[in-house]
PDB file of C-alpha atoms in Angstrom:
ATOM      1  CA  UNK A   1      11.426 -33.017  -0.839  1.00 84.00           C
ATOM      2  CA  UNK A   2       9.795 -30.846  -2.957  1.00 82.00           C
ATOM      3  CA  UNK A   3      11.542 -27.759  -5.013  1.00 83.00           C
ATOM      4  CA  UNK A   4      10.258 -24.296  -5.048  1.00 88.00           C
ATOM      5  CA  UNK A   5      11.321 -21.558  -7.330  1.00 87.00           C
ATOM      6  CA  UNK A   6      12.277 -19.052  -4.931  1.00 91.00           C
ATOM      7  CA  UNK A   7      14.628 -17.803  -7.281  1.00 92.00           C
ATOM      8  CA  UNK A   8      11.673 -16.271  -9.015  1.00 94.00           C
ATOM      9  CA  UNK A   9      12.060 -13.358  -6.287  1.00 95.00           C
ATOM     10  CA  UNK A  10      14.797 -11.771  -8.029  1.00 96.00           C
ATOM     11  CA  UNK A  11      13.089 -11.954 -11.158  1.00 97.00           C
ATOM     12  CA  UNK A  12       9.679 -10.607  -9.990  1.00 97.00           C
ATOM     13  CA  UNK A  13      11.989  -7.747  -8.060  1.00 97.00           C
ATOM     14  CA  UNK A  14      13.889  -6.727 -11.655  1.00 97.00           C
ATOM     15  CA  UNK A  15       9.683  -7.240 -13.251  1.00 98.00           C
ATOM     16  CA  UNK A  16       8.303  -4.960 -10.312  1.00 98.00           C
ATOM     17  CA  UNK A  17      11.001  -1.868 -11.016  1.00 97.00           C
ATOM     18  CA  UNK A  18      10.415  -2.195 -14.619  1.00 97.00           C
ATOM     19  CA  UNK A  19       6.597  -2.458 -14.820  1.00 97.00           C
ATOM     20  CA  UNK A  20       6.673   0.818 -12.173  1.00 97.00           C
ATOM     21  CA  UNK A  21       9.192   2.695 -14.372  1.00 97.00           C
ATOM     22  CA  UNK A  22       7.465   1.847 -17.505  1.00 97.00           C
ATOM     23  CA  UNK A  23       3.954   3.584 -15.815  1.00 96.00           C
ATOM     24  CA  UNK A  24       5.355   6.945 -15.940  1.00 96.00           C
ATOM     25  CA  UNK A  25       8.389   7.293 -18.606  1.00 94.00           C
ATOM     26  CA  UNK A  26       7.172   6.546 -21.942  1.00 90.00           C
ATOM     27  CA  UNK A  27      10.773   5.845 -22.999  1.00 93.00           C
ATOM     28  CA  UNK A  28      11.123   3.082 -20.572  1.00 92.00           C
ATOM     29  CA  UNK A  29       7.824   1.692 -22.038  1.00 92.00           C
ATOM     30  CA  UNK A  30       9.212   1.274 -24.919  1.00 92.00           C
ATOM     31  CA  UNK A  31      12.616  -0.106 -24.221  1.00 93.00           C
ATOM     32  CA  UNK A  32      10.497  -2.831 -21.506  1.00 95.00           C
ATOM     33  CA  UNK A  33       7.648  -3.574 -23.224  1.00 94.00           C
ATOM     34  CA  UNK A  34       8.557  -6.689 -24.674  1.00 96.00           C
ATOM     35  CA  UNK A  35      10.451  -7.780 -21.339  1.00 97.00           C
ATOM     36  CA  UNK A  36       7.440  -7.027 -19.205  1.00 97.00           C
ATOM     37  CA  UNK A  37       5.520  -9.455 -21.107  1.00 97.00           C
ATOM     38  CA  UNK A  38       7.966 -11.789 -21.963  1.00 97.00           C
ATOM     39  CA  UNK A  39       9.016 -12.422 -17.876  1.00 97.00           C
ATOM     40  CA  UNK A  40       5.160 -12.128 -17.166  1.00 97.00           C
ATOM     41  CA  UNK A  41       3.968 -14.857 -18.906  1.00 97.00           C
ATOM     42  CA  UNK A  42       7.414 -16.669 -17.807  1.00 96.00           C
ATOM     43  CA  UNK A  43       6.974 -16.276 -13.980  1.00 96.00           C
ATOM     44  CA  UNK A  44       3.241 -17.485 -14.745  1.00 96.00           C
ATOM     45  CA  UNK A  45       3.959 -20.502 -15.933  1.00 95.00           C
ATOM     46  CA  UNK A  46       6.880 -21.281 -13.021  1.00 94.00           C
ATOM     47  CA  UNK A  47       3.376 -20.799 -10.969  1.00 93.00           C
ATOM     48  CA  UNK A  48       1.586 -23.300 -13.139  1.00 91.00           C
ATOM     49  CA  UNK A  49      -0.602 -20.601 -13.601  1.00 93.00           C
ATOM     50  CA  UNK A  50      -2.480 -20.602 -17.092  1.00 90.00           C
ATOM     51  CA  UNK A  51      -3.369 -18.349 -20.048  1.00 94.00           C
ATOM     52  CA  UNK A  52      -0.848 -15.942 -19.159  1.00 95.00           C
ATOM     53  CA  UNK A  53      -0.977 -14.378 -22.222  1.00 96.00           C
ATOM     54  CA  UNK A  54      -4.517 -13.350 -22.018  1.00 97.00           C
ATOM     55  CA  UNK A  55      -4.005 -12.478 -18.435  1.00 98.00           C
ATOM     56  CA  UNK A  56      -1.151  -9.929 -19.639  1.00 98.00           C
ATOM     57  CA  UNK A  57      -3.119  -8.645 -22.185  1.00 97.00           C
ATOM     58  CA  UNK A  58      -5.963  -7.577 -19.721  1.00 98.00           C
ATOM     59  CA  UNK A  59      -3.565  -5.810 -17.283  1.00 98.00           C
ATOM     60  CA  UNK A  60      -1.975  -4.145 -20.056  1.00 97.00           C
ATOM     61  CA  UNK A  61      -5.690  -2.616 -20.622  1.00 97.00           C
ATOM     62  CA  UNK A  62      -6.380  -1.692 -17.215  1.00 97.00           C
ATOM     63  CA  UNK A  63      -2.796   0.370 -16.997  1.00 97.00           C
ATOM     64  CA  UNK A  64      -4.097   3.579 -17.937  1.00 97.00           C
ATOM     65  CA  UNK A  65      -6.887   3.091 -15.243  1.00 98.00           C
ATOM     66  CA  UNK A  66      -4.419   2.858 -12.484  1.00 98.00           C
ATOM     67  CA  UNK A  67      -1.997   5.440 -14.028  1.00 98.00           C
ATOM     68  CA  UNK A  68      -5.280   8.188 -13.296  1.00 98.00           C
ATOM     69  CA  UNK A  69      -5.228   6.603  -9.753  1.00 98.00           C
ATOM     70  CA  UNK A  70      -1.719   7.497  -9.239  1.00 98.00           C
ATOM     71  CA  UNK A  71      -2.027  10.660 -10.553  1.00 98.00           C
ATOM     72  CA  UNK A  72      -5.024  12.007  -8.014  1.00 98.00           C
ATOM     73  CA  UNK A  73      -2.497   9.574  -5.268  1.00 98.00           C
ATOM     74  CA  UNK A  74       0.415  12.191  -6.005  1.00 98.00           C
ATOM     75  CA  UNK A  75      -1.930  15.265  -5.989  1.00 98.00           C
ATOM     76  CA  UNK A  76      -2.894  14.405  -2.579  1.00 98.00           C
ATOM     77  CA  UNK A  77       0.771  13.910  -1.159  1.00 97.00           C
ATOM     78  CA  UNK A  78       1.517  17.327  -2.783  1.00 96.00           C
ATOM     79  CA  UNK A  79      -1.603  18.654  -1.549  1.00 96.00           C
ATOM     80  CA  UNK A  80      -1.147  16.734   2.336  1.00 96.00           C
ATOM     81  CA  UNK A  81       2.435  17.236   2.935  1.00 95.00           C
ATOM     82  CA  UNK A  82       4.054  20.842   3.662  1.00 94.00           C
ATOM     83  CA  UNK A  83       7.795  19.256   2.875  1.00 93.00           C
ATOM     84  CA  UNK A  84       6.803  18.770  -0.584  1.00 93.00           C
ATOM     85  CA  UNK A  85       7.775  20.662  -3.364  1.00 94.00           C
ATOM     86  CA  UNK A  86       6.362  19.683  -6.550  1.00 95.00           C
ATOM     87  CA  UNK A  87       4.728  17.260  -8.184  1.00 96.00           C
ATOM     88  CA  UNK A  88       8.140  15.697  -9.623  1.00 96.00           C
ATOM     89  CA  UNK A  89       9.260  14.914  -6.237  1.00 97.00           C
ATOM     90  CA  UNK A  90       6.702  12.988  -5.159  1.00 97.00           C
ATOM     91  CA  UNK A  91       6.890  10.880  -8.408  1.00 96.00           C
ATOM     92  CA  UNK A  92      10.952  10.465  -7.875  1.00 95.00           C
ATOM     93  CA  UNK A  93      11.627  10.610  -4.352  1.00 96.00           C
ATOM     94  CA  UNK A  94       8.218   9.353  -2.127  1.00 97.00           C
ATOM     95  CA  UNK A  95       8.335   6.034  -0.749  1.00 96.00           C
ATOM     96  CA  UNK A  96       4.630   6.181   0.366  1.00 97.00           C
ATOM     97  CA  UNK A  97       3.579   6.989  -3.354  1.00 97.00           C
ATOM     98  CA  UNK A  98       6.527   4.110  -4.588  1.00 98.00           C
ATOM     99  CA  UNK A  99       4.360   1.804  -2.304  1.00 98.00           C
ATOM    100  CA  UNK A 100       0.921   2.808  -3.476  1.00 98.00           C
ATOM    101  CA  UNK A 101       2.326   2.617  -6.948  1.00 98.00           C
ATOM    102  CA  UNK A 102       3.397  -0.838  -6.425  1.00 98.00           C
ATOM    103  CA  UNK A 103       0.102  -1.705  -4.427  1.00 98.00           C
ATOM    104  CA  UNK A 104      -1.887  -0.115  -7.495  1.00 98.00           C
ATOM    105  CA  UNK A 105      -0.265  -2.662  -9.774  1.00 98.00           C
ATOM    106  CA  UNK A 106       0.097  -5.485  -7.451  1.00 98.00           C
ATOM    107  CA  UNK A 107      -4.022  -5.191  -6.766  1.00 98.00           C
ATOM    108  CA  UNK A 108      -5.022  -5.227 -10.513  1.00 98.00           C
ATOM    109  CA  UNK A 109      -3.117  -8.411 -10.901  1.00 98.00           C
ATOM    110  CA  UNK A 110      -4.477 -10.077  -7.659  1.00 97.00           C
ATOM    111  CA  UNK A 111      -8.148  -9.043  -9.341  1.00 97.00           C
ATOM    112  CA  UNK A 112      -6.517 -11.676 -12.260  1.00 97.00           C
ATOM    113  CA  UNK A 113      -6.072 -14.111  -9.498  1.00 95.00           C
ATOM    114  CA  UNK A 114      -2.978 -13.950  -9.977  1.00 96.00           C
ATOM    115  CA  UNK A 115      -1.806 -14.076  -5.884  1.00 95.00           C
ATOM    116  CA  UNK A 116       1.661 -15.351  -5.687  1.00 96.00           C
ATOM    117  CA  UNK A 117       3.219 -12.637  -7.962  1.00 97.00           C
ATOM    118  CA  UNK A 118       1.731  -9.476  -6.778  1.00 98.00           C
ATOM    119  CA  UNK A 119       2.785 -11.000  -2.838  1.00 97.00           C
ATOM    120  CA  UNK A 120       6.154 -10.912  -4.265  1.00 97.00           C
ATOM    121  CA  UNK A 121       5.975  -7.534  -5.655  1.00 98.00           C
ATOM    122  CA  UNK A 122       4.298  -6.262  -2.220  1.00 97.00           C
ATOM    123  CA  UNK A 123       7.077  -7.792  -0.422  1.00 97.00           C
ATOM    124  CA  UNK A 124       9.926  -6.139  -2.520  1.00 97.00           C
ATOM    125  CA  UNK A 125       8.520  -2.879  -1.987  1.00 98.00           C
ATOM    126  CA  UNK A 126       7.671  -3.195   1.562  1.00 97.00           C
ATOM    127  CA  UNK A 127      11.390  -4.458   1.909  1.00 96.00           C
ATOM    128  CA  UNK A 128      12.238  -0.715   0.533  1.00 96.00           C
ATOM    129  CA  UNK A 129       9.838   1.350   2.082  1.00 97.00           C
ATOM    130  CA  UNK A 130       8.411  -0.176   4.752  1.00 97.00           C
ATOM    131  CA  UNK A 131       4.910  -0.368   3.875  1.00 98.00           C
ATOM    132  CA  UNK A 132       3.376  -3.561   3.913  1.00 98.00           C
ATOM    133  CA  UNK A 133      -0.075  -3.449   2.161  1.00 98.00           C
ATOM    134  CA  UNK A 134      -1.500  -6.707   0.668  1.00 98.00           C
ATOM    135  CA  UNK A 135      -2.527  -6.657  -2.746  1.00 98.00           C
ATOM    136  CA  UNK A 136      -5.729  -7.795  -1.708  1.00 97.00           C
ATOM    137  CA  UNK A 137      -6.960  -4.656  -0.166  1.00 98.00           C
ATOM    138  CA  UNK A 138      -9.202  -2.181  -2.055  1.00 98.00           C
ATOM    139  CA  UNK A 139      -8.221   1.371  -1.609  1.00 98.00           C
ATOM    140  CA  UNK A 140     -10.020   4.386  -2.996  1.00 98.00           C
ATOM    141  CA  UNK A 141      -8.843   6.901  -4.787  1.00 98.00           C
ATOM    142  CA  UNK A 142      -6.570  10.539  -3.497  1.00 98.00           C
ATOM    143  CA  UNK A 143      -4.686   7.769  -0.797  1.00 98.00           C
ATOM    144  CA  UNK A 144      -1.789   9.662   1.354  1.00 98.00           C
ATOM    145  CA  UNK A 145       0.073   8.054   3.484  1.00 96.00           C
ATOM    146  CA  UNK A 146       2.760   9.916   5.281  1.00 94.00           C
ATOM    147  CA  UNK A 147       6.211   8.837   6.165  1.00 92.00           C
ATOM    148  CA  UNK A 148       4.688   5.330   5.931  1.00 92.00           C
ATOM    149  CA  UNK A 149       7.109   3.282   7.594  1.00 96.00           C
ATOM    150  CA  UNK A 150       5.452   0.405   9.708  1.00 97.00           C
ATOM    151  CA  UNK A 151       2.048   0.913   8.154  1.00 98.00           C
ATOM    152  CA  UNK A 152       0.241  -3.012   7.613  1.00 98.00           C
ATOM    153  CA  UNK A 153      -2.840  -2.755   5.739  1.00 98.00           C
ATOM    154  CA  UNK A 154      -4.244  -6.248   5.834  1.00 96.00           C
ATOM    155  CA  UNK A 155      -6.193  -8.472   2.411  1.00 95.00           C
ATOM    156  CA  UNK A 156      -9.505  -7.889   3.538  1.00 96.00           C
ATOM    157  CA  UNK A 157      -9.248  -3.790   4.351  1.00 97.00           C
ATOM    158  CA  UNK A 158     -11.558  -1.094   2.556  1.00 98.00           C
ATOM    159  CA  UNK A 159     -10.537   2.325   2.179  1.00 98.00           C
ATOM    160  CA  UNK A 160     -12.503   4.777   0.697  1.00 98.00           C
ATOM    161  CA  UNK A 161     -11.610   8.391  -0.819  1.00 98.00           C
ATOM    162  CA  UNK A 162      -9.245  10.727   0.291  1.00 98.00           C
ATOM    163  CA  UNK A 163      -7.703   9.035   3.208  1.00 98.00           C
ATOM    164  CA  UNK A 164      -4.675  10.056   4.957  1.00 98.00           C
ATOM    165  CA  UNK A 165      -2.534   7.585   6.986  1.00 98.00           C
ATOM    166  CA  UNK A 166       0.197   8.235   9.297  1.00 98.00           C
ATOM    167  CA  UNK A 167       3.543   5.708  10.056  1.00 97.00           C
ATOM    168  CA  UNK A 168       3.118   2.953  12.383  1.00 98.00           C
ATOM    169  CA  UNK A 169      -0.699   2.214  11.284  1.00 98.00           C
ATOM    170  CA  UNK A 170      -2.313  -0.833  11.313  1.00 98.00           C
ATOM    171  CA  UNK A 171      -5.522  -2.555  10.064  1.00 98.00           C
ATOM    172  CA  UNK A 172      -5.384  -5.690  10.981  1.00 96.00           C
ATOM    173  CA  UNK A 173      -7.142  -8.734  11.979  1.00 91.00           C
ATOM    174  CA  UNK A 174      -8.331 -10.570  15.029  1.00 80.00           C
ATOM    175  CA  UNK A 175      -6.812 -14.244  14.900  1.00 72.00           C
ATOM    176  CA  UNK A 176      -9.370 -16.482  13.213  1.00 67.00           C
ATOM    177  CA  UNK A 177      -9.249 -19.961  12.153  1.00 68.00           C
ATOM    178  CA  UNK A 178      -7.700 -20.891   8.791  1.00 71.00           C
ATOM    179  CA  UNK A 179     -11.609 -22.362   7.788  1.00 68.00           C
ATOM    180  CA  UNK A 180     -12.759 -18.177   8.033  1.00 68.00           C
ATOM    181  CA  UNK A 181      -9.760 -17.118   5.471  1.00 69.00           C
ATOM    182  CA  UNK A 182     -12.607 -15.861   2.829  1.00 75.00           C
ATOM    183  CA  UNK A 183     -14.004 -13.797   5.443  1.00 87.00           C
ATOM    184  CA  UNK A 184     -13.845 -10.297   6.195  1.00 92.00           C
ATOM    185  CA  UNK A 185     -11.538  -9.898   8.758  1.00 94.00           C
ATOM    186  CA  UNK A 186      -9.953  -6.335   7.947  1.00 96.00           C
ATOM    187  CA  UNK A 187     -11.562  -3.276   9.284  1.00 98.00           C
ATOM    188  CA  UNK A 188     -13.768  -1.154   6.736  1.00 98.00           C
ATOM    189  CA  UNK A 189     -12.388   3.137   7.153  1.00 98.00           C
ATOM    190  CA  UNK A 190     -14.727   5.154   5.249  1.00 98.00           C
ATOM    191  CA  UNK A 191     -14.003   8.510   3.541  1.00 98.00           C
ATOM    192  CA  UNK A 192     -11.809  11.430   4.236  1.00 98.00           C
ATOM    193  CA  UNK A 193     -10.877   9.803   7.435  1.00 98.00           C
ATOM    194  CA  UNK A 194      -7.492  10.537   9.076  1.00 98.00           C
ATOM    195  CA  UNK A 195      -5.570   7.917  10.984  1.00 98.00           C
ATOM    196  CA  UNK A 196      -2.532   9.438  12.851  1.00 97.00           C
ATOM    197  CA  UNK A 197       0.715   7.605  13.994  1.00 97.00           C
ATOM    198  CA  UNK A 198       0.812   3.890  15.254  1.00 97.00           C
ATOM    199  CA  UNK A 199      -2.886   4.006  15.612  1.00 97.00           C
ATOM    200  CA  UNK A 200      -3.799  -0.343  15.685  1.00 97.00           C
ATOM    201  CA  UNK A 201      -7.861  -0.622  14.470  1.00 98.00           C
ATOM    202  CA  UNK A 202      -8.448  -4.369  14.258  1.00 97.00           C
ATOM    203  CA  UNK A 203     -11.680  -6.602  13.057  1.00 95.00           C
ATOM    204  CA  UNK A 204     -13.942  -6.887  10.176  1.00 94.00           C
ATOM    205  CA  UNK A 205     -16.965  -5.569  11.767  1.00 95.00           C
ATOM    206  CA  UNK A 206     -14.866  -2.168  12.362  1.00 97.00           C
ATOM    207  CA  UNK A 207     -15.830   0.115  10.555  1.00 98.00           C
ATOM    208  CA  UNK A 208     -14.459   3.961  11.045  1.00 98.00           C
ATOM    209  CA  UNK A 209     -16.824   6.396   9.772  1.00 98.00           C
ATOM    210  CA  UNK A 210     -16.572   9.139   7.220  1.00 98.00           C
ATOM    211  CA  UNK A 211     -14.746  12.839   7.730  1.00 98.00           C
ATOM    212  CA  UNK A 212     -13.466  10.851  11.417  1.00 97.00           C
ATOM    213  CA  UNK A 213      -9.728  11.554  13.069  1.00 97.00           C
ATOM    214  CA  UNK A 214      -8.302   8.736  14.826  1.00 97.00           C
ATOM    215  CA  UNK A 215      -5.524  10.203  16.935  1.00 95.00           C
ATOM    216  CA  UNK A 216      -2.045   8.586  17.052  1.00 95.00           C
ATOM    217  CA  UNK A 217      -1.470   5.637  19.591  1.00 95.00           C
ATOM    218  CA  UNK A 218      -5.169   4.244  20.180  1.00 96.00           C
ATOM    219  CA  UNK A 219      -6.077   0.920  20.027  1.00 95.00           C
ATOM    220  CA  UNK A 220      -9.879   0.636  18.297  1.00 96.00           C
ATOM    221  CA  UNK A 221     -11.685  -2.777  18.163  1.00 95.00           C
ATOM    222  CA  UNK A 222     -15.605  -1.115  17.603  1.00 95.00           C
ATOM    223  CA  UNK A 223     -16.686   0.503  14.709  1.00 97.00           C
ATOM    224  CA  UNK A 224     -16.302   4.907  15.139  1.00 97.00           C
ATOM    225  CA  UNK A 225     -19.008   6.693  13.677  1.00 97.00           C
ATOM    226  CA  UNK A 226     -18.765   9.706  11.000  1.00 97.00           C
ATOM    227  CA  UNK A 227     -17.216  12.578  12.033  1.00 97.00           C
ATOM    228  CA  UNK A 228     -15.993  11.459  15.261  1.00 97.00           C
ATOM    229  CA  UNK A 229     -12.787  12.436  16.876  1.00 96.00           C
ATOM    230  CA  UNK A 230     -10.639   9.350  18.569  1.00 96.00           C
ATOM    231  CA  UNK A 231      -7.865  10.311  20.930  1.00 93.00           C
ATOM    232  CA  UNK A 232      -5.672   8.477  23.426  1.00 88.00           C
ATOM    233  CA  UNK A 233      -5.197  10.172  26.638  1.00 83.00           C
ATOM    234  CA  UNK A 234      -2.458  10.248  29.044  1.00 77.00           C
ATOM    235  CA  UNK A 235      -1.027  12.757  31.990  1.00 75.00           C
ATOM    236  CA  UNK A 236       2.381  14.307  30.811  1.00 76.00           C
ATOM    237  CA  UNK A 237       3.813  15.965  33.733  1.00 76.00           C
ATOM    238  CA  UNK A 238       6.258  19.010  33.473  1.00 83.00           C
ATOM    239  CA  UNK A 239       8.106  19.787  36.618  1.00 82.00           C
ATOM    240  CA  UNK A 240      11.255  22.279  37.409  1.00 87.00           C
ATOM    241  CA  UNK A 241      14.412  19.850  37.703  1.00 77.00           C
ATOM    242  CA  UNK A 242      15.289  19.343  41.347  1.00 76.00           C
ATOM    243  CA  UNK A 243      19.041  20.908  41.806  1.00 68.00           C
ATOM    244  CA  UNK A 244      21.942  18.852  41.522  1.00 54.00           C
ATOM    245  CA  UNK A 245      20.727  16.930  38.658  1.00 52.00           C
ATOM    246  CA  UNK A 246      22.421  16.589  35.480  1.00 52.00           C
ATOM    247  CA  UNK A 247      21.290  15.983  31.837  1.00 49.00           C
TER     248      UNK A 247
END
């Protein structure tokens, strides 16, 4: 029977939390710097993954890259989202921009082909927040997603610019066959779109056009073109109570 080091979830948890604090507090960065490294190029090599050193010292150059990401990513949640109040808040107290944060750093590492690691960080946050996107995914810059809980944004999605995304969202996949794994299979939502709650868009031929609004509930499985509006209709009917009946 062979032995797995699942243990190496609490480590990558404790790695995840550090690496996200050290992004933004340039007093954490210096207390962690030498752990981040040190437990990177340890969980590597658990992995049997190689040159972990040079690995490291590649993300560590692409850092300030997704730190400019993150920034425009919390402009648009202060921007999107009446509730907020300043930028501080959605650093501190967001779990949509914890999860993008997390995604952000997860992604650069999958790039690395590193996969096992940055699945491990997506899972710890999506344990917090909710939010399961896979590392895998390219997203585009000024990303929003609001209250967030329940969104699945699948390996082979593209997002462009400025999208918004509601809870309960999915881009998914149509079940294929293990042999089409290296295919596209995640839908393709273009700029400035708007997805609203529990909306389900599924295939990798989708692809939802530019300045579009899906509405919340609809089920999508053909590609929307640009500026379209998607909505589900039903009859909601509103009637005086008959009398004699109680709440």
């Amino acid at each position: 029977m062979k032995s797995y080091n699942v243990c190496l979830k609490d480590t990558a948890k404790t790695f995840t939390k550090r690496l996200f604090y050290s992004l933004f507090d340039c007093d954490q960065e210096k207390v962690h710097e030498d752990y981040l490294e040190e437990t990177f190029i340890e969980i590597v090599s658990k992995l049997e993954i190689e040159n972990g050193s040079e690995i490291w010292a590649t993300f560590k150059t692409e850092l300030p890259e997704i730190r400019r990401k993150l920034d425009l990513d919390a402009i648009a949640f202060e921007r999107n989202d009446p509730a907020s109040h300043s930028l501080a808040e959605i650093y501190m107290a967001y779990p949509g921009f914890y999860a993008i944060s997390i995604y952000r750093l997860s992604h650069a590492l999958y790039k690395l082909g590193v996969h096992i690691l940055p699945r491990m960080m997506s899972e710890f946050i999506h344990g917090i927040t909710g939010v399961d996107i896979h590392p895998g995914a390219t997203i585009g810059e000024s990303f929003y997603i609001d209250h967030g809980t329940g969104i699945v944004i699948g390996e082979t999605s593209i997002i462009g610019k400025g999208v918004k995304i509601y809870q309960g969202v999915t881009l998914g996949g149509i079940s294929v066959s293990k042999s089409l794994a290296s295919t596209k299979r995640h839908p393709t939502i273009e700029d400035n779109v708007c997805i609203y709650a529990n909306a389900t868009i599924l295939g990798g031929d989708i692809v939802i056009g530019a300045n579009s609004i899906i509405g919340a509930n609809v089920w999508i499985t053909e590609s929307v073109p640009e500026n379209s509006l998607v909505t589900y209709q039903t009859e909601i009917k509103i009637r005086p109570r008959k009398n004699g009946i109680r709440k």
